[in-house]
């Protein structure tokens, strides 16, 4: 189940990152939305009923479409900040992604809730009309899926100095996806977000 859970959660964040980022390719965005719809519907099903072939088919389709979408649009700061961190922890990709998502997405929607809110409405996850509230509903749904997939939203037993956080930030800024994050993040902000993840 671990490959299913973690691969599924990774695919979901590929789809979401490609959908909300600042890339403007309309084909990529349409594919990303369909990928996210498939992943969010199928992931809980493949976790609760691993033998459900229809759910697994939908999960595979979602993962494939998410891959196509990131090939067109790239992703966002969640993946950009995940990669440097993976080099210093002995954890699987999805296990690093989830804590990064918890911190970075909540920071991003403080100023750029609209695109997350629109996504939440398109997927019928929220519809209060309040961008920040609807964006948070989407984030909380993704976090709930992480819990169902048995993926922690916290990095346990990791400590970072300010200098180490700065080194990670320097590496994260080299990712092509970093500049596409809905909220532009400076070196100082990225360093601070890394420190928030471990404290
Ligand atoms: Fe990934």
mmCIF file of C-alpha atoms and ligand atoms in Angstrom:
data_model
loop_
_atom_site.group_PDB
_atom_site.id
_atom_site.type_symbol
_atom_site.label_atom_id
_atom_site.label_comp_id
_atom_site.label_asym_id
_atom_site.label_seq_id
_atom_site.Cartn_x
_atom_site.Cartn_y
_atom_site.Cartn_z
ATOM 1 C CA UNK A 1 0.000 0.000 0.000
ATOM 2 C CA UNK A 2 2.887 2.385 0.654
ATOM 3 C CA UNK A 3 3.786 2.863 -3.046
ATOM 4 C CA UNK A 4 0.111 3.382 -3.860
ATOM 5 C CA UNK A 5 -0.355 5.923 -1.066
ATOM 6 C CA UNK A 6 2.834 7.849 -1.582
ATOM 7 C CA UNK A 7 2.820 7.717 -5.376
ATOM 8 C CA UNK A 8 -0.792 8.845 -5.356
ATOM 9 C CA UNK A 9 -0.129 11.765 -3.037
ATOM 10 C CA UNK A 10 2.854 12.841 -5.139
ATOM 11 C CA UNK A 11 0.741 12.748 -8.296
ATOM 12 C CA UNK A 12 -1.911 14.841 -6.571
ATOM 13 C CA UNK A 13 0.641 17.527 -5.746
ATOM 14 C CA UNK A 14 1.976 17.416 -9.313
ATOM 15 C CA UNK A 15 -1.542 18.172 -10.541
ATOM 16 C CA UNK A 16 -2.195 20.904 -7.973
ATOM 17 C CA UNK A 17 1.190 22.554 -8.509
ATOM 18 C CA UNK A 18 0.756 22.624 -12.281
ATOM 19 C CA UNK A 19 -2.763 23.999 -11.900
ATOM 20 C CA UNK A 20 -2.169 26.843 -9.445
ATOM 21 C CA UNK A 21 1.224 28.051 -10.631
ATOM 22 C CA UNK A 22 1.849 31.147 -12.751
ATOM 23 C CA UNK A 23 2.370 29.309 -16.028
ATOM 24 C CA UNK A 24 -0.368 30.321 -18.455
ATOM 25 C CA UNK A 25 -0.584 27.439 -20.924
ATOM 26 C CA UNK A 26 -4.341 26.754 -21.175
ATOM 27 C CA UNK A 27 -3.903 23.173 -22.381
ATOM 28 C CA UNK A 28 -1.604 22.410 -19.462
ATOM 29 C CA UNK A 29 -4.073 23.974 -17.032
ATOM 30 C CA UNK A 30 -6.994 21.957 -18.413
ATOM 31 C CA UNK A 31 -4.999 18.746 -18.138
ATOM 32 C CA UNK A 32 -3.880 19.655 -14.609
ATOM 33 C CA UNK A 33 -7.469 20.250 -13.485
ATOM 34 C CA UNK A 34 -8.604 16.903 -14.843
ATOM 35 C CA UNK A 35 -5.569 15.243 -13.267
ATOM 36 C CA UNK A 36 -6.370 16.800 -9.894
ATOM 37 C CA UNK A 37 -10.011 15.758 -10.148
ATOM 38 C CA UNK A 38 -8.979 12.158 -10.864
ATOM 39 C CA UNK A 39 -6.373 12.067 -8.096
ATOM 40 C CA UNK A 40 -8.589 13.591 -5.403
ATOM 41 C CA UNK A 41 -11.458 11.247 -6.207
ATOM 42 C CA UNK A 42 -9.389 8.101 -6.657
ATOM 43 C CA UNK A 43 -6.793 8.382 -3.886
ATOM 44 C CA UNK A 44 -9.176 7.742 -0.959
ATOM 45 C CA UNK A 45 -10.755 4.879 -2.905
ATOM 46 C CA UNK A 46 -7.507 3.091 -3.722
ATOM 47 C CA UNK A 47 -6.489 3.478 -0.075
ATOM 48 C CA UNK A 48 -9.709 2.061 1.346
ATOM 49 C CA UNK A 49 -10.322 -0.531 -1.397
ATOM 50 C CA UNK A 50 -6.987 -1.501 -2.964
ATOM 51 C CA UNK A 51 -8.652 -4.143 -5.153
ATOM 52 C CA UNK A 52 -11.047 -1.671 -6.751
ATOM 53 C CA UNK A 53 -9.873 -1.816 -10.356
ATOM 54 C CA UNK A 54 -11.934 1.180 -11.480
ATOM 55 C CA UNK A 55 -10.425 3.346 -8.749
ATOM 56 C CA UNK A 56 -6.923 2.183 -9.619
ATOM 57 C CA UNK A 57 -7.569 2.965 -13.270
ATOM 58 C CA UNK A 58 -8.684 6.467 -12.332
ATOM 59 C CA UNK A 59 -5.643 6.901 -10.084
ATOM 60 C CA UNK A 60 -3.322 5.817 -12.883
ATOM 61 C CA UNK A 61 -5.025 8.191 -15.294
ATOM 62 C CA UNK A 62 -4.698 11.035 -12.784
ATOM 63 C CA UNK A 63 -1.007 10.301 -12.254
ATOM 64 C CA UNK A 64 -0.394 10.136 -16.006
ATOM 65 C CA UNK A 65 -2.263 13.376 -16.713
ATOM 66 C CA UNK A 66 -0.447 15.095 -13.837
ATOM 67 C CA UNK A 67 2.830 14.068 -15.449
ATOM 68 C CA UNK A 68 1.717 15.524 -18.765
ATOM 69 C CA UNK A 69 0.632 18.733 -16.999
ATOM 70 C CA UNK A 70 3.962 19.262 -15.246
ATOM 71 C CA UNK A 71 5.718 18.598 -18.540
ATOM 72 C CA UNK A 72 3.857 21.618 -19.896
ATOM 73 C CA UNK A 73 3.460 23.907 -16.863
ATOM 74 C CA UNK A 74 6.049 22.688 -14.315
ATOM 75 C CA UNK A 75 5.004 22.834 -10.644
ATOM 76 C CA UNK A 76 5.310 25.266 -7.738
ATOM 77 C CA UNK A 77 7.336 26.081 -4.637
ATOM 78 C CA UNK A 78 6.186 22.906 -2.880
ATOM 79 C CA UNK A 79 8.182 20.697 -5.228
ATOM 80 C CA UNK A 80 10.939 23.300 -5.634
ATOM 81 C CA UNK A 81 11.518 23.345 -1.859
ATOM 82 C CA UNK A 82 11.097 19.589 -1.481
ATOM 83 C CA UNK A 83 14.062 18.580 -3.641
ATOM 84 C CA UNK A 84 16.865 20.244 -1.590
ATOM 85 C CA UNK A 85 15.337 18.961 1.635
ATOM 86 C CA UNK A 86 15.289 15.413 0.278
ATOM 87 C CA UNK A 87 19.063 15.557 0.032
ATOM 88 C CA UNK A 88 19.417 15.957 3.815
ATOM 89 C CA UNK A 89 16.722 13.598 5.153
ATOM 90 C CA UNK A 90 16.285 9.860 4.829
ATOM 91 C CA UNK A 91 12.663 10.036 3.757
ATOM 92 C CA UNK A 92 10.628 9.215 0.678
ATOM 93 C CA UNK A 93 9.563 11.971 -1.723
ATOM 94 C CA UNK A 94 5.933 12.118 -0.562
ATOM 95 C CA UNK A 95 6.983 12.154 3.112
ATOM 96 C CA UNK A 96 8.932 15.350 2.470
ATOM 97 C CA UNK A 97 6.299 16.835 0.193
ATOM 98 C CA UNK A 98 3.524 16.750 2.794
ATOM 99 C CA UNK A 99 5.220 18.918 5.467
ATOM 100 C CA UNK A 100 6.449 21.300 2.764
ATOM 101 C CA UNK A 101 2.926 21.547 1.382
ATOM 102 C CA UNK A 102 1.440 22.267 4.841
ATOM 103 C CA UNK A 103 3.715 25.257 5.397
ATOM 104 C CA UNK A 104 4.225 26.629 1.881
ATOM 105 C CA UNK A 105 0.640 26.430 0.639
ATOM 106 C CA UNK A 106 -0.691 28.148 3.770
ATOM 107 C CA UNK A 107 1.870 30.924 3.304
ATOM 108 C CA UNK A 108 1.060 31.272 -0.396
ATOM 109 C CA UNK A 109 -2.698 31.590 0.090
ATOM 110 C CA UNK A 110 -2.244 34.465 2.543
ATOM 111 C CA UNK A 111 -1.742 36.678 -0.518
ATOM 112 C CA UNK A 112 -2.786 34.482 -3.472
ATOM 113 C CA UNK A 113 -5.883 32.614 -2.368
ATOM 114 C CA UNK A 114 -7.835 33.185 -5.588
ATOM 115 C CA UNK A 115 -6.434 30.418 -7.743
ATOM 116 C CA UNK A 116 -6.746 27.876 -4.911
ATOM 117 C CA UNK A 117 -10.283 29.063 -4.162
ATOM 118 C CA UNK A 118 -11.292 28.714 -7.825
ATOM 119 C CA UNK A 119 -9.882 25.196 -7.817
ATOM 120 C CA UNK A 120 -11.818 24.329 -4.667
ATOM 121 C CA UNK A 121 -15.022 25.572 -6.317
ATOM 122 C CA UNK A 122 -14.362 23.714 -9.588
ATOM 123 C CA UNK A 123 -13.932 20.501 -7.602
ATOM 124 C CA UNK A 124 -16.968 21.215 -5.391
ATOM 125 C CA UNK A 125 -14.813 21.208 -2.284
ATOM 126 C CA UNK A 126 -15.848 24.692 -1.166
ATOM 127 C CA UNK A 127 -18.007 27.565 -2.266
ATOM 128 C CA UNK A 128 -18.421 30.150 0.472
ATOM 129 C CA UNK A 129 -17.430 32.962 -1.901
ATOM 130 C CA UNK A 130 -14.601 33.922 0.441
ATOM 131 C CA UNK A 131 -11.334 33.253 -1.399
ATOM 132 C CA UNK A 132 -9.198 32.665 1.662
ATOM 133 C CA UNK A 133 -11.723 30.352 3.312
ATOM 134 C CA UNK A 134 -12.264 28.338 0.117
ATOM 135 C CA UNK A 135 -8.504 28.107 -0.500
ATOM 136 C CA UNK A 136 -8.004 26.800 3.030
ATOM 137 C CA UNK A 137 -10.724 24.194 2.447
ATOM 138 C CA UNK A 138 -8.741 22.878 -0.522
ATOM 139 C CA UNK A 139 -5.528 22.774 1.504
ATOM 140 C CA UNK A 140 -7.276 20.990 4.352
ATOM 141 C CA UNK A 141 -8.733 18.423 1.938
ATOM 142 C CA UNK A 142 -5.256 17.686 0.585
ATOM 143 C CA UNK A 143 -3.928 17.399 4.142
ATOM 144 C CA UNK A 144 -6.754 15.020 5.005
ATOM 145 C CA UNK A 145 -5.746 12.840 2.048
ATOM 146 C CA UNK A 146 -2.166 12.837 3.352
ATOM 147 C CA UNK A 147 -3.440 11.573 6.717
ATOM 148 C CA UNK A 148 -5.505 8.877 4.980
ATOM 149 C CA UNK A 149 -2.359 7.895 3.058
ATOM 150 C CA UNK A 150 -0.527 7.656 6.402
ATOM 151 C CA UNK A 151 1.857 10.440 5.407
ATOM 152 C CA UNK A 152 2.795 12.804 8.221
ATOM 153 C CA UNK A 153 2.413 16.541 7.736
ATOM 154 C CA UNK A 154 5.320 17.152 10.100
ATOM 155 C CA UNK A 155 9.049 16.548 9.845
ATOM 156 C CA UNK A 156 10.062 14.668 12.964
ATOM 157 C CA UNK A 157 13.574 14.685 14.370
ATOM 158 C CA UNK A 158 14.963 17.230 11.959
ATOM 159 C CA UNK A 159 16.739 20.340 13.100
ATOM 160 C CA UNK A 160 18.022 23.090 10.855
ATOM 161 C CA UNK A 161 20.277 26.010 11.625
ATOM 162 C CA UNK A 162 19.644 29.347 9.958
ATOM 163 C CA UNK A 163 22.716 28.714 7.816
ATOM 164 C CA UNK A 164 21.417 25.315 6.682
ATOM 165 C CA UNK A 165 18.001 26.800 5.915
ATOM 166 C CA UNK A 166 19.756 29.435 3.834
ATOM 167 C CA UNK A 167 21.643 26.781 1.904
ATOM 168 C CA UNK A 168 18.392 24.947 1.175
ATOM 169 C CA UNK A 169 16.810 28.217 0.051
ATOM 170 C CA UNK A 170 19.693 28.886 -2.339
ATOM 171 C CA UNK A 171 19.182 25.455 -3.897
ATOM 172 C CA UNK A 172 15.394 25.813 -4.045
ATOM 173 C CA UNK A 173 15.730 29.097 -5.906
ATOM 174 C CA UNK A 174 17.521 27.228 -8.698
ATOM 175 C CA UNK A 175 14.374 25.239 -9.470
ATOM 176 C CA UNK A 176 12.478 26.434 -12.538
ATOM 177 C CA UNK A 177 9.247 25.851 -10.603
ATOM 178 C CA UNK A 178 10.144 28.266 -7.793
ATOM 179 C CA UNK A 179 9.585 31.394 -9.860
ATOM 180 C CA UNK A 180 6.218 29.992 -10.960
ATOM 181 C CA UNK A 181 4.822 29.794 -7.420
ATOM 182 C CA UNK A 182 1.644 31.903 -7.179
ATOM 183 C CA UNK A 183 3.268 33.973 -4.423
ATOM 184 C CA UNK A 184 6.791 35.085 -5.268
ATOM 185 C CA UNK A 185 9.135 33.944 -2.533
ATOM 186 C CA UNK A 186 12.403 35.644 -1.633
ATOM 187 C CA UNK A 187 15.524 33.968 -0.260
ATOM 188 C CA UNK A 188 14.606 35.231 3.213
ATOM 189 C CA UNK A 189 11.048 33.950 2.980
ATOM 190 C CA UNK A 190 12.140 30.520 1.753
ATOM 191 C CA UNK A 191 14.725 30.235 4.542
ATOM 192 C CA UNK A 192 12.078 31.178 7.082
ATOM 193 C CA UNK A 193 9.614 28.628 5.673
ATOM 194 C CA UNK A 194 12.206 25.851 5.996
ATOM 195 C CA UNK A 195 12.748 26.810 9.629
ATOM 196 C CA UNK A 196 8.985 26.817 10.230
ATOM 197 C CA UNK A 197 8.758 23.247 8.928
ATOM 198 C CA UNK A 198 11.092 21.877 11.546
ATOM 199 C CA UNK A 199 10.090 24.025 14.511
HETATM 200 FE FE1 LIG B 1 6.829 14.747 -7.167
#
